[in-house]
Tab-separated table of C-alpha atoms in Angstrom:
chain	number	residue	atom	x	y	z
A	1	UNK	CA	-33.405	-15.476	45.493
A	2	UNK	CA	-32.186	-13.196	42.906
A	3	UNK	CA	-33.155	-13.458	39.674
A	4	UNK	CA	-29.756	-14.761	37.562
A	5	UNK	CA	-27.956	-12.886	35.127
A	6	UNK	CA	-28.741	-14.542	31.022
A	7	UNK	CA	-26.122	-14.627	29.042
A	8	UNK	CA	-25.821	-15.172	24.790
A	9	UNK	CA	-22.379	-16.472	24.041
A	10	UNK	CA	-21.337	-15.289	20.235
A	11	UNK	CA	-17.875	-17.354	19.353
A	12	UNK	CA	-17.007	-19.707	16.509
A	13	UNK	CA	-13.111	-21.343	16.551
A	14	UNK	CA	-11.196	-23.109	19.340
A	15	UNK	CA	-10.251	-20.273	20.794
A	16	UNK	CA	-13.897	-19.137	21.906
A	17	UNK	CA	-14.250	-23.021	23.567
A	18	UNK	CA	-11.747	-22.344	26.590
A	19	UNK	CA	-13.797	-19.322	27.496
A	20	UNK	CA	-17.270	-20.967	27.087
A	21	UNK	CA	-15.967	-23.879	29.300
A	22	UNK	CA	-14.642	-21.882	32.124
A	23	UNK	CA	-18.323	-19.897	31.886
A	24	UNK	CA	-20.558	-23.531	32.159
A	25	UNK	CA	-18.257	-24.887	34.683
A	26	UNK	CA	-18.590	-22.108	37.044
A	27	UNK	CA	-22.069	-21.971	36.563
A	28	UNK	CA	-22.609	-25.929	37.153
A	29	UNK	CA	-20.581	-25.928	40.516
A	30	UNK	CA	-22.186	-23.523	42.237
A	31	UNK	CA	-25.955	-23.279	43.269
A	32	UNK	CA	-25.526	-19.531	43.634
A	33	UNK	CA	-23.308	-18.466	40.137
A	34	UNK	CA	-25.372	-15.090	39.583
A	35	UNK	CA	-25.387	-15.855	35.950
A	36	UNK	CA	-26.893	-18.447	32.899
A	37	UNK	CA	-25.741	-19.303	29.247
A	38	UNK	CA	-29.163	-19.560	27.853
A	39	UNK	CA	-27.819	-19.768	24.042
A	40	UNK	CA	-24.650	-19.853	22.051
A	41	UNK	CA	-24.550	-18.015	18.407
A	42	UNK	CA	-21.884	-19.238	15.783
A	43	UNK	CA	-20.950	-19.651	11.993
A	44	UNK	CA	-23.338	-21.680	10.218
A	45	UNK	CA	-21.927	-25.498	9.326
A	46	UNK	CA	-19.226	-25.473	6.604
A	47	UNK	CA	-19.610	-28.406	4.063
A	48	UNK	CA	-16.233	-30.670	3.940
A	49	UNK	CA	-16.305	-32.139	1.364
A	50	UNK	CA	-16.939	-32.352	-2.841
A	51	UNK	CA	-20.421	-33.861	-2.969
A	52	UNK	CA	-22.263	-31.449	0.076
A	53	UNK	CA	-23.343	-34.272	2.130
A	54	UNK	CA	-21.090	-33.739	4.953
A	55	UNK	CA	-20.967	-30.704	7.587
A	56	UNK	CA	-18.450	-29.419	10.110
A	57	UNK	CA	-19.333	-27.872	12.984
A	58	UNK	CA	-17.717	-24.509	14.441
A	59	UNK	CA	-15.740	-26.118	17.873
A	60	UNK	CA	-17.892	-23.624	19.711
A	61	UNK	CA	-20.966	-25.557	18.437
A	62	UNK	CA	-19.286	-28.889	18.835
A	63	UNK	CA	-18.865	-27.945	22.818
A	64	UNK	CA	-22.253	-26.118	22.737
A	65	UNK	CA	-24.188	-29.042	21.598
A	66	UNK	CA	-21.962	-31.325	23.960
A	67	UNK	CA	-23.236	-29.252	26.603
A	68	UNK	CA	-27.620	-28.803	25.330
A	69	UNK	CA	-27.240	-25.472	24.851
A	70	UNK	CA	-29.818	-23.563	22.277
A	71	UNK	CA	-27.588	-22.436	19.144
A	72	UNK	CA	-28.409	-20.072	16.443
A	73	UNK	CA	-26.123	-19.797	13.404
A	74	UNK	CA	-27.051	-17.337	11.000
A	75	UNK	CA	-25.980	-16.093	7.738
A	76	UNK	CA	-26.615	-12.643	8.039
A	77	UNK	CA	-26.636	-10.985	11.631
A	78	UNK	CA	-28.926	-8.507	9.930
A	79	UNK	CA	-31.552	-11.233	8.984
A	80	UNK	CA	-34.974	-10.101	11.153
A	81	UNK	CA	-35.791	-14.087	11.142
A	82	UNK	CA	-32.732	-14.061	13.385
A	83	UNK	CA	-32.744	-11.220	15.331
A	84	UNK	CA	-36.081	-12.214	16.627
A	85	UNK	CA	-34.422	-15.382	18.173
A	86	UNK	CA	-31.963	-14.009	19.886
A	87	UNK	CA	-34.294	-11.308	21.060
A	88	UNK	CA	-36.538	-14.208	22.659
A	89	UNK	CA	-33.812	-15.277	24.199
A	90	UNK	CA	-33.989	-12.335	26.830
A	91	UNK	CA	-30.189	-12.017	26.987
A	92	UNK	CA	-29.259	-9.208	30.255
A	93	UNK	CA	-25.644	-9.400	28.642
A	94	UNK	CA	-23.522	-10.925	25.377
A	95	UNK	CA	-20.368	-12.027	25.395
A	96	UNK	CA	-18.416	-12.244	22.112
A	97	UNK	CA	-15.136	-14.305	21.506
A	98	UNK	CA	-13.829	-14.819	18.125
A	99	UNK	CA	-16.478	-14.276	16.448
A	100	UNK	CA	-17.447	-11.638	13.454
A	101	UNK	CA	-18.212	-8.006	13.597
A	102	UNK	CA	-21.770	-7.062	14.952
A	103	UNK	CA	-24.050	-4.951	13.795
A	104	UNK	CA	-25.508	-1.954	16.187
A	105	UNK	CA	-29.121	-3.789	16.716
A	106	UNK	CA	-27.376	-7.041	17.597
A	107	UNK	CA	-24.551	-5.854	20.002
A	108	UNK	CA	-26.800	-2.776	21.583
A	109	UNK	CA	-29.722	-5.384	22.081
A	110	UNK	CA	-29.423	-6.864	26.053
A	111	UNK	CA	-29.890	-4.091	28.474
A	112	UNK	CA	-26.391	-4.526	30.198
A	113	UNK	CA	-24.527	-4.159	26.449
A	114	UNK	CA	-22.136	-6.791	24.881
A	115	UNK	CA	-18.468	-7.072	25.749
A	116	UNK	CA	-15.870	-8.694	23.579
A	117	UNK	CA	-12.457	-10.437	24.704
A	118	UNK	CA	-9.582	-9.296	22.318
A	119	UNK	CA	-5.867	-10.889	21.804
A	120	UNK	CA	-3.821	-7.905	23.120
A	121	UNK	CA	-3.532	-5.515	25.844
A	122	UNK	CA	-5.748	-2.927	24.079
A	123	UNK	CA	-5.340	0.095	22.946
A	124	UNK	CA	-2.469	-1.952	21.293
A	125	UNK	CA	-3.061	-3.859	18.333
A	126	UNK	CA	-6.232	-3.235	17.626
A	127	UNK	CA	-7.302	-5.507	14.382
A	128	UNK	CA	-7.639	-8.600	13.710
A	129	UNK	CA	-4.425	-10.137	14.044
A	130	UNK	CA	-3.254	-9.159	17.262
A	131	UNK	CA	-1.122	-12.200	18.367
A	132	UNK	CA	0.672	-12.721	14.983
A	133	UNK	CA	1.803	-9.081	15.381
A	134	UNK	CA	2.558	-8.953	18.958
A	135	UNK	CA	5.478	-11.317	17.771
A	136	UNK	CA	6.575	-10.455	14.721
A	137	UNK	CA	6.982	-6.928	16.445
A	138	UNK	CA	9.291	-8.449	18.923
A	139	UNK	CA	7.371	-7.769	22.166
A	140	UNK	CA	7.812	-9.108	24.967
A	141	UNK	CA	4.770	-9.301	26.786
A	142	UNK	CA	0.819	-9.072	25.263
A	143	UNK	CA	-2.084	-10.147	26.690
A	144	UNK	CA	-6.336	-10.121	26.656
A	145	UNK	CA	-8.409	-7.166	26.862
A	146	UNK	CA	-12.014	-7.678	27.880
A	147	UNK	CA	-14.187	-4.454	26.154
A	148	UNK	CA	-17.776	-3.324	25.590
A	149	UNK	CA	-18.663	-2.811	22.160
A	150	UNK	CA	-19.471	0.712	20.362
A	151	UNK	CA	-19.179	1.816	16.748
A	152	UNK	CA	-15.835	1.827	15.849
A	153	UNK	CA	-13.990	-1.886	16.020
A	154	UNK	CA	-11.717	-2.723	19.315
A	155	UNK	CA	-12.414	0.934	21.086
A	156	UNK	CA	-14.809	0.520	23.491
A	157	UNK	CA	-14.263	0.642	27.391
A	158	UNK	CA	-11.883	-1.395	28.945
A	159	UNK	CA	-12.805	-3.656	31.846
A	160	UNK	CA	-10.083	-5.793	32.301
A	161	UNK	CA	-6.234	-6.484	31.039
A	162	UNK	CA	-4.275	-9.433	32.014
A	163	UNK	CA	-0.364	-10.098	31.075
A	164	UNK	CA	1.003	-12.883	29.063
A	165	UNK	CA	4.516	-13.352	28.778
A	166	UNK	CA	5.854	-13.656	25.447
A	167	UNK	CA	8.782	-16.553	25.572
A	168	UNK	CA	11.741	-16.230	23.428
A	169	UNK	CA	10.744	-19.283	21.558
A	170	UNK	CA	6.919	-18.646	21.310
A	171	UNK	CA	5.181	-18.380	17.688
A	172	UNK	CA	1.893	-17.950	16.926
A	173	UNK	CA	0.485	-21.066	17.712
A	174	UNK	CA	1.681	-21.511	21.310
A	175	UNK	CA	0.884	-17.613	22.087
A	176	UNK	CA	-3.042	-18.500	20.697
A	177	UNK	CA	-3.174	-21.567	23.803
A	178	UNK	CA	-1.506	-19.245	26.316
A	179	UNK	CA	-3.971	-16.471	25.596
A	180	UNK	CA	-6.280	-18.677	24.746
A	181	UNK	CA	-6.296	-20.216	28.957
A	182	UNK	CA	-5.834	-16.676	30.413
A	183	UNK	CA	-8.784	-15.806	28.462
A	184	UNK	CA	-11.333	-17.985	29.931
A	185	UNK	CA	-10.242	-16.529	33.574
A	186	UNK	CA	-10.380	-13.314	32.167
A	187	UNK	CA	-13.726	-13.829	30.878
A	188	UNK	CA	-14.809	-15.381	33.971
A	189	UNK	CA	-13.556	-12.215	35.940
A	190	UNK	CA	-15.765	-10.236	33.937
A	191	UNK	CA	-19.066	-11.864	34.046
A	192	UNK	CA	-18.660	-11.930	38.203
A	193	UNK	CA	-17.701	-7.932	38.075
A	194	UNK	CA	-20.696	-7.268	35.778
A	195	UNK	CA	-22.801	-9.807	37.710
A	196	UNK	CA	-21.994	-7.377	40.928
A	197	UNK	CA	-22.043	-4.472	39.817
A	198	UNK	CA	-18.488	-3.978	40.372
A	199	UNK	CA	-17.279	-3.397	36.813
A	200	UNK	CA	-15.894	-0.411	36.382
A	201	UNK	CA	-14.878	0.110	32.661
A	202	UNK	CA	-12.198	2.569	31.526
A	203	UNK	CA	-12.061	4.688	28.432
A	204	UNK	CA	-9.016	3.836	26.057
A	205	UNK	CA	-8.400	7.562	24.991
A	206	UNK	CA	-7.175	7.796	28.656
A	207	UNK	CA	-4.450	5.332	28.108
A	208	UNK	CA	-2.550	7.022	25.648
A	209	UNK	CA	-1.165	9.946	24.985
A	210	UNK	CA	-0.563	10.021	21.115
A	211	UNK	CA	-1.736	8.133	18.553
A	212	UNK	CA	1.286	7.142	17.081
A	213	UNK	CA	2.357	4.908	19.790
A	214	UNK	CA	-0.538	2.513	18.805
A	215	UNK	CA	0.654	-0.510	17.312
A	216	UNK	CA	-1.867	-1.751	14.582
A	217	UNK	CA	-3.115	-5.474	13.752
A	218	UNK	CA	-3.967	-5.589	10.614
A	219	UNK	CA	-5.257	-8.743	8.682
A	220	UNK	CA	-2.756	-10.815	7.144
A	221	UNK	CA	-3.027	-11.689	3.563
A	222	UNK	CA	-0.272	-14.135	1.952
A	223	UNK	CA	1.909	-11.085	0.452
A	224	UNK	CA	2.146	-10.120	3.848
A	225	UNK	CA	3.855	-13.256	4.637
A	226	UNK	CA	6.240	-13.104	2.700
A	227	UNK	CA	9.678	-12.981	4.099
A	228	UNK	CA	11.662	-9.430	4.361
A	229	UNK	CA	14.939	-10.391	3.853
A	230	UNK	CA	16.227	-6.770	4.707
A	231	UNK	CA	15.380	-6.994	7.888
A	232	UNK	CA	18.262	-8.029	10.481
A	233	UNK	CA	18.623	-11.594	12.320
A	234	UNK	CA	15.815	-11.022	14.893
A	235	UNK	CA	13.844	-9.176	12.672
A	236	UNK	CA	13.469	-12.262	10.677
A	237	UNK	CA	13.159	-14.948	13.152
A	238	UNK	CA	10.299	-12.391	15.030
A	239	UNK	CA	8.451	-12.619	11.526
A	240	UNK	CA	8.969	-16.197	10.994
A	241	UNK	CA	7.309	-17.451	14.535
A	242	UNK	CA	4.877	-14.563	14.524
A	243	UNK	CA	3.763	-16.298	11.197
A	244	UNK	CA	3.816	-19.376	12.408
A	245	UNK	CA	2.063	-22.141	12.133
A	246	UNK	CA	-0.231	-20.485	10.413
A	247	UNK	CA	-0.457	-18.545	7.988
A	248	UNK	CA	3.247	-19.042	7.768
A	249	UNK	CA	6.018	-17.443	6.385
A	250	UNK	CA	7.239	-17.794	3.140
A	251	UNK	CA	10.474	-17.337	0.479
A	252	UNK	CA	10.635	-17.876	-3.597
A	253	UNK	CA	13.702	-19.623	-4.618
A	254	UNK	CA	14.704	-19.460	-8.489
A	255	UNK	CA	16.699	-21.927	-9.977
A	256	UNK	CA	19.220	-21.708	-12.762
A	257	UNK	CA	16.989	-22.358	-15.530
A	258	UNK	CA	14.670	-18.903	-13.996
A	259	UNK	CA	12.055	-21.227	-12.811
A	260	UNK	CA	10.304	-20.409	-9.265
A	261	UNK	CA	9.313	-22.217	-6.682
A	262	UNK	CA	7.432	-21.022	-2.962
A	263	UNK	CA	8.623	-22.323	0.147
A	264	UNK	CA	6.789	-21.689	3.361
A	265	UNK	CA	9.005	-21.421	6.748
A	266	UNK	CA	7.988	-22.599	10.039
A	267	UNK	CA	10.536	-22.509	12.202
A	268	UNK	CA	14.570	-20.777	11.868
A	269	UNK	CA	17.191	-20.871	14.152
A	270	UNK	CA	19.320	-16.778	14.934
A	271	UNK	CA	23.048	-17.295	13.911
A	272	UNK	CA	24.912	-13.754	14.925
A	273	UNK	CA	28.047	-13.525	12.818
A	274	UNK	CA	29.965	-11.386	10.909
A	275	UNK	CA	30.280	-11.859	7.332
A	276	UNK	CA	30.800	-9.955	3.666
A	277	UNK	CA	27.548	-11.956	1.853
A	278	UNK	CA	25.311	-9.753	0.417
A	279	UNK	CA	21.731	-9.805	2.347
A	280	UNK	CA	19.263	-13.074	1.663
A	281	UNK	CA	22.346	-14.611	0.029
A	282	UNK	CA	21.274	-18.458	0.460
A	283	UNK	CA	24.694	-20.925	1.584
A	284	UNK	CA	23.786	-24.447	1.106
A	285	UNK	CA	25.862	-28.117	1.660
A	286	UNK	CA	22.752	-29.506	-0.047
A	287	UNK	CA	22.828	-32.206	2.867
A	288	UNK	CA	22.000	-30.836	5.965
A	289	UNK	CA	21.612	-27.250	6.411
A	290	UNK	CA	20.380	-23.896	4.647
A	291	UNK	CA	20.837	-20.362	5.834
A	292	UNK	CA	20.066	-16.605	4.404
A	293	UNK	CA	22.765	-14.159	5.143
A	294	UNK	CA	21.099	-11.133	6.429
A	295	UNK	CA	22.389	-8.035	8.726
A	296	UNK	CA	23.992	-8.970	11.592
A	297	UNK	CA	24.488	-12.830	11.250
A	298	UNK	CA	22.304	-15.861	9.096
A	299	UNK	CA	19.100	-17.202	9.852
A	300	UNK	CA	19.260	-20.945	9.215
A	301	UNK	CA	16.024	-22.702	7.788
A	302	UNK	CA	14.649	-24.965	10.125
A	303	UNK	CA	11.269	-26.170	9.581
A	304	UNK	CA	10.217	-25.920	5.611
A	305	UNK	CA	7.471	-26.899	3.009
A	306	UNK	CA	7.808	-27.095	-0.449
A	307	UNK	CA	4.694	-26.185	-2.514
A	308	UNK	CA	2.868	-29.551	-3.050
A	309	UNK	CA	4.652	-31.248	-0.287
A	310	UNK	CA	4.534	-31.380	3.701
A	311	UNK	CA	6.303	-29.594	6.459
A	312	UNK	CA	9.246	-31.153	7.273
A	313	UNK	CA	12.986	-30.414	8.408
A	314	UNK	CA	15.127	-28.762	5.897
A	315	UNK	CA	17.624	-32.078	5.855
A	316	UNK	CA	14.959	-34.316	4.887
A	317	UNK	CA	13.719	-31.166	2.182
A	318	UNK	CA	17.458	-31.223	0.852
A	319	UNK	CA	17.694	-35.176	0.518
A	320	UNK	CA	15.373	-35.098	-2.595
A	321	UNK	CA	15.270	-31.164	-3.438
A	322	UNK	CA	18.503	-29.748	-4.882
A	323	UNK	CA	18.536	-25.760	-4.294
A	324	UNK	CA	22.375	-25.937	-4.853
A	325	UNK	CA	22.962	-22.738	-6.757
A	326	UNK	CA	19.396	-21.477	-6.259
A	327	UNK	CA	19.107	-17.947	-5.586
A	328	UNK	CA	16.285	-16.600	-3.516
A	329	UNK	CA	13.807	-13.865	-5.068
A	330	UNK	CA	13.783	-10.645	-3.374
């Protein structure tokens, strides 16, 4: 019988799970799966709450430990305490979802390399937030790239890209479980190419012909959330779902007295119109609606937040929260 395939899986939020899942089922149904997950590695525990005395597990350890797999969470990657571990764990192949960059003597340590799944169809949006972008940019379609790593972050060869459709109404959130599903097949796909021998990886500097039609991902910090009002109606509903739920999107309203207040912005609804307001004009009843004139129509707040409070819909906002004669900040 031949010998099976061990594999290290490095992952830490919810997104990692699916993938793990999809990996131990296949491998518990079948007497012949070519390949084991002999050991997970994932953030260390975080403490939730004031006094220290309570932890939170990563969901990938929650599932890992559900399942009796070995789990190593380190501080440091670097730490030679650690590295010894995982050596002894005689990993042929890693796989790493969701998880933090690697350095060379962790990701160059099995003999068959390391691959990574990433949230795009790469060479596009490379970075680290590849779905929030894929939205806000007003694509249509994204997907999952599986890649083995090399020195410089999201490059390596490409062994497989599946499609995901982006829906008119998708944000964020339901993008993350659609890519999320596809990829735990995708992974899956992988680990029975490498497993035999039939993966056959692909150089991204073949699948473009200038640099400038990359699309970046950059991290998002909260200034980058903050709403563009310049931009025109689908501009702005793009960057509101691409933003949401989280981080979310955000506008500063000033009142009459010059005092400011945040408001983050879940969901908006496209209003095409034409109209003589000035852009990110707010119009207000103060009872059941607000909208931001912008170029080519309004986009009318849906889903809202005032700093302090919860999410809720902009009626119920308006029924104890006056912005009558509010401006918004630009």
């Amino acid at each position: 019988m031949m010998e099976k395939l061990r594999i290290v899986y490095l992952g830490t939020p919810d997104f990692a799970v699916e993938p793990l899942r999809r990996l131990i089922e296949k491998q518990r149904e079948s007497e012949t799966c070519g390949y084991e997950i002999v050991g997970v590695v994932t953030m260390p525990d975080k403490m939730i709450n004031k006094r220290g005395n309570q932890l939170l597990m990563s969901p990938v350890k929650q599932y890992a430990v559900s399942q009796g797999l070995p789990v190593l969470q380190p501080e440091s990657l670097k730490d030679e305490a650690f590295q010894s571990e995982l050596r002894a764990m005689g990993a042929d192949l890693q796989i790493v979802v969701a998880f933090r960059m690697l350095p060379e003597s962790v990701w160059n340590m099995p003999r068959l390399g390391t691959f990574n799944l990433h949230a795009s169809l790469l060479p596009q949006y490379r970075g680290a937030a590849p779905i929030n972008w894929a939205i806000i940019n007003g694509d249509k379609e994204t997907g999952v790239t599986t890649f083995f790593l090399k020195h410089e972050i999201d490059t390596g060869d490409v062994i497989y890209r599946d499609v995901v459709a982006i829906d008119e109404n998708d944000n964020a959130g339901t993008l993350h479980d659609k890519l999320m599903l596809q990829g735990g097949e995708t992974v899956v796909r992988t680990v029975e190419a490498i497993v035999n021998g039939k993966a056959e990886a692909v150089a991204q500097d073949t699948m473009f012909a200038d640099e400038q039609e990359l699309r970046p991902a950059p991290k998002i910090f909260r200034d980058t959330c903050r709403i563009d009002w310049s931009r025109d109606v689908c501009g702005v509903y793009d960057f509101v779902r691409g933003m949401s739920p989280y981080p979310a999107a955000w506008l500063e309203l000033e009142d009459t007295e010059g005092k400011n207040v945040a408001v983050k912005v879940y969901t908006v609804a496209k209003e095409f119109a034409e109209h003589g307001y000035s852009v990110s004009t707010l119009l207000t009843d103060n009872k059941s609606y607000a909208k931001v004139a912008v170029k080519g129509g309004y986009v009318s707040l849906v889903d809202v937040q005032l700093a302090g409070k919860k999410r809720m819909p902009v009626a119920d906002l308006l029924r104890g929260f006056s912005i009558q004669g509010m401006k918004i900040v630009k």
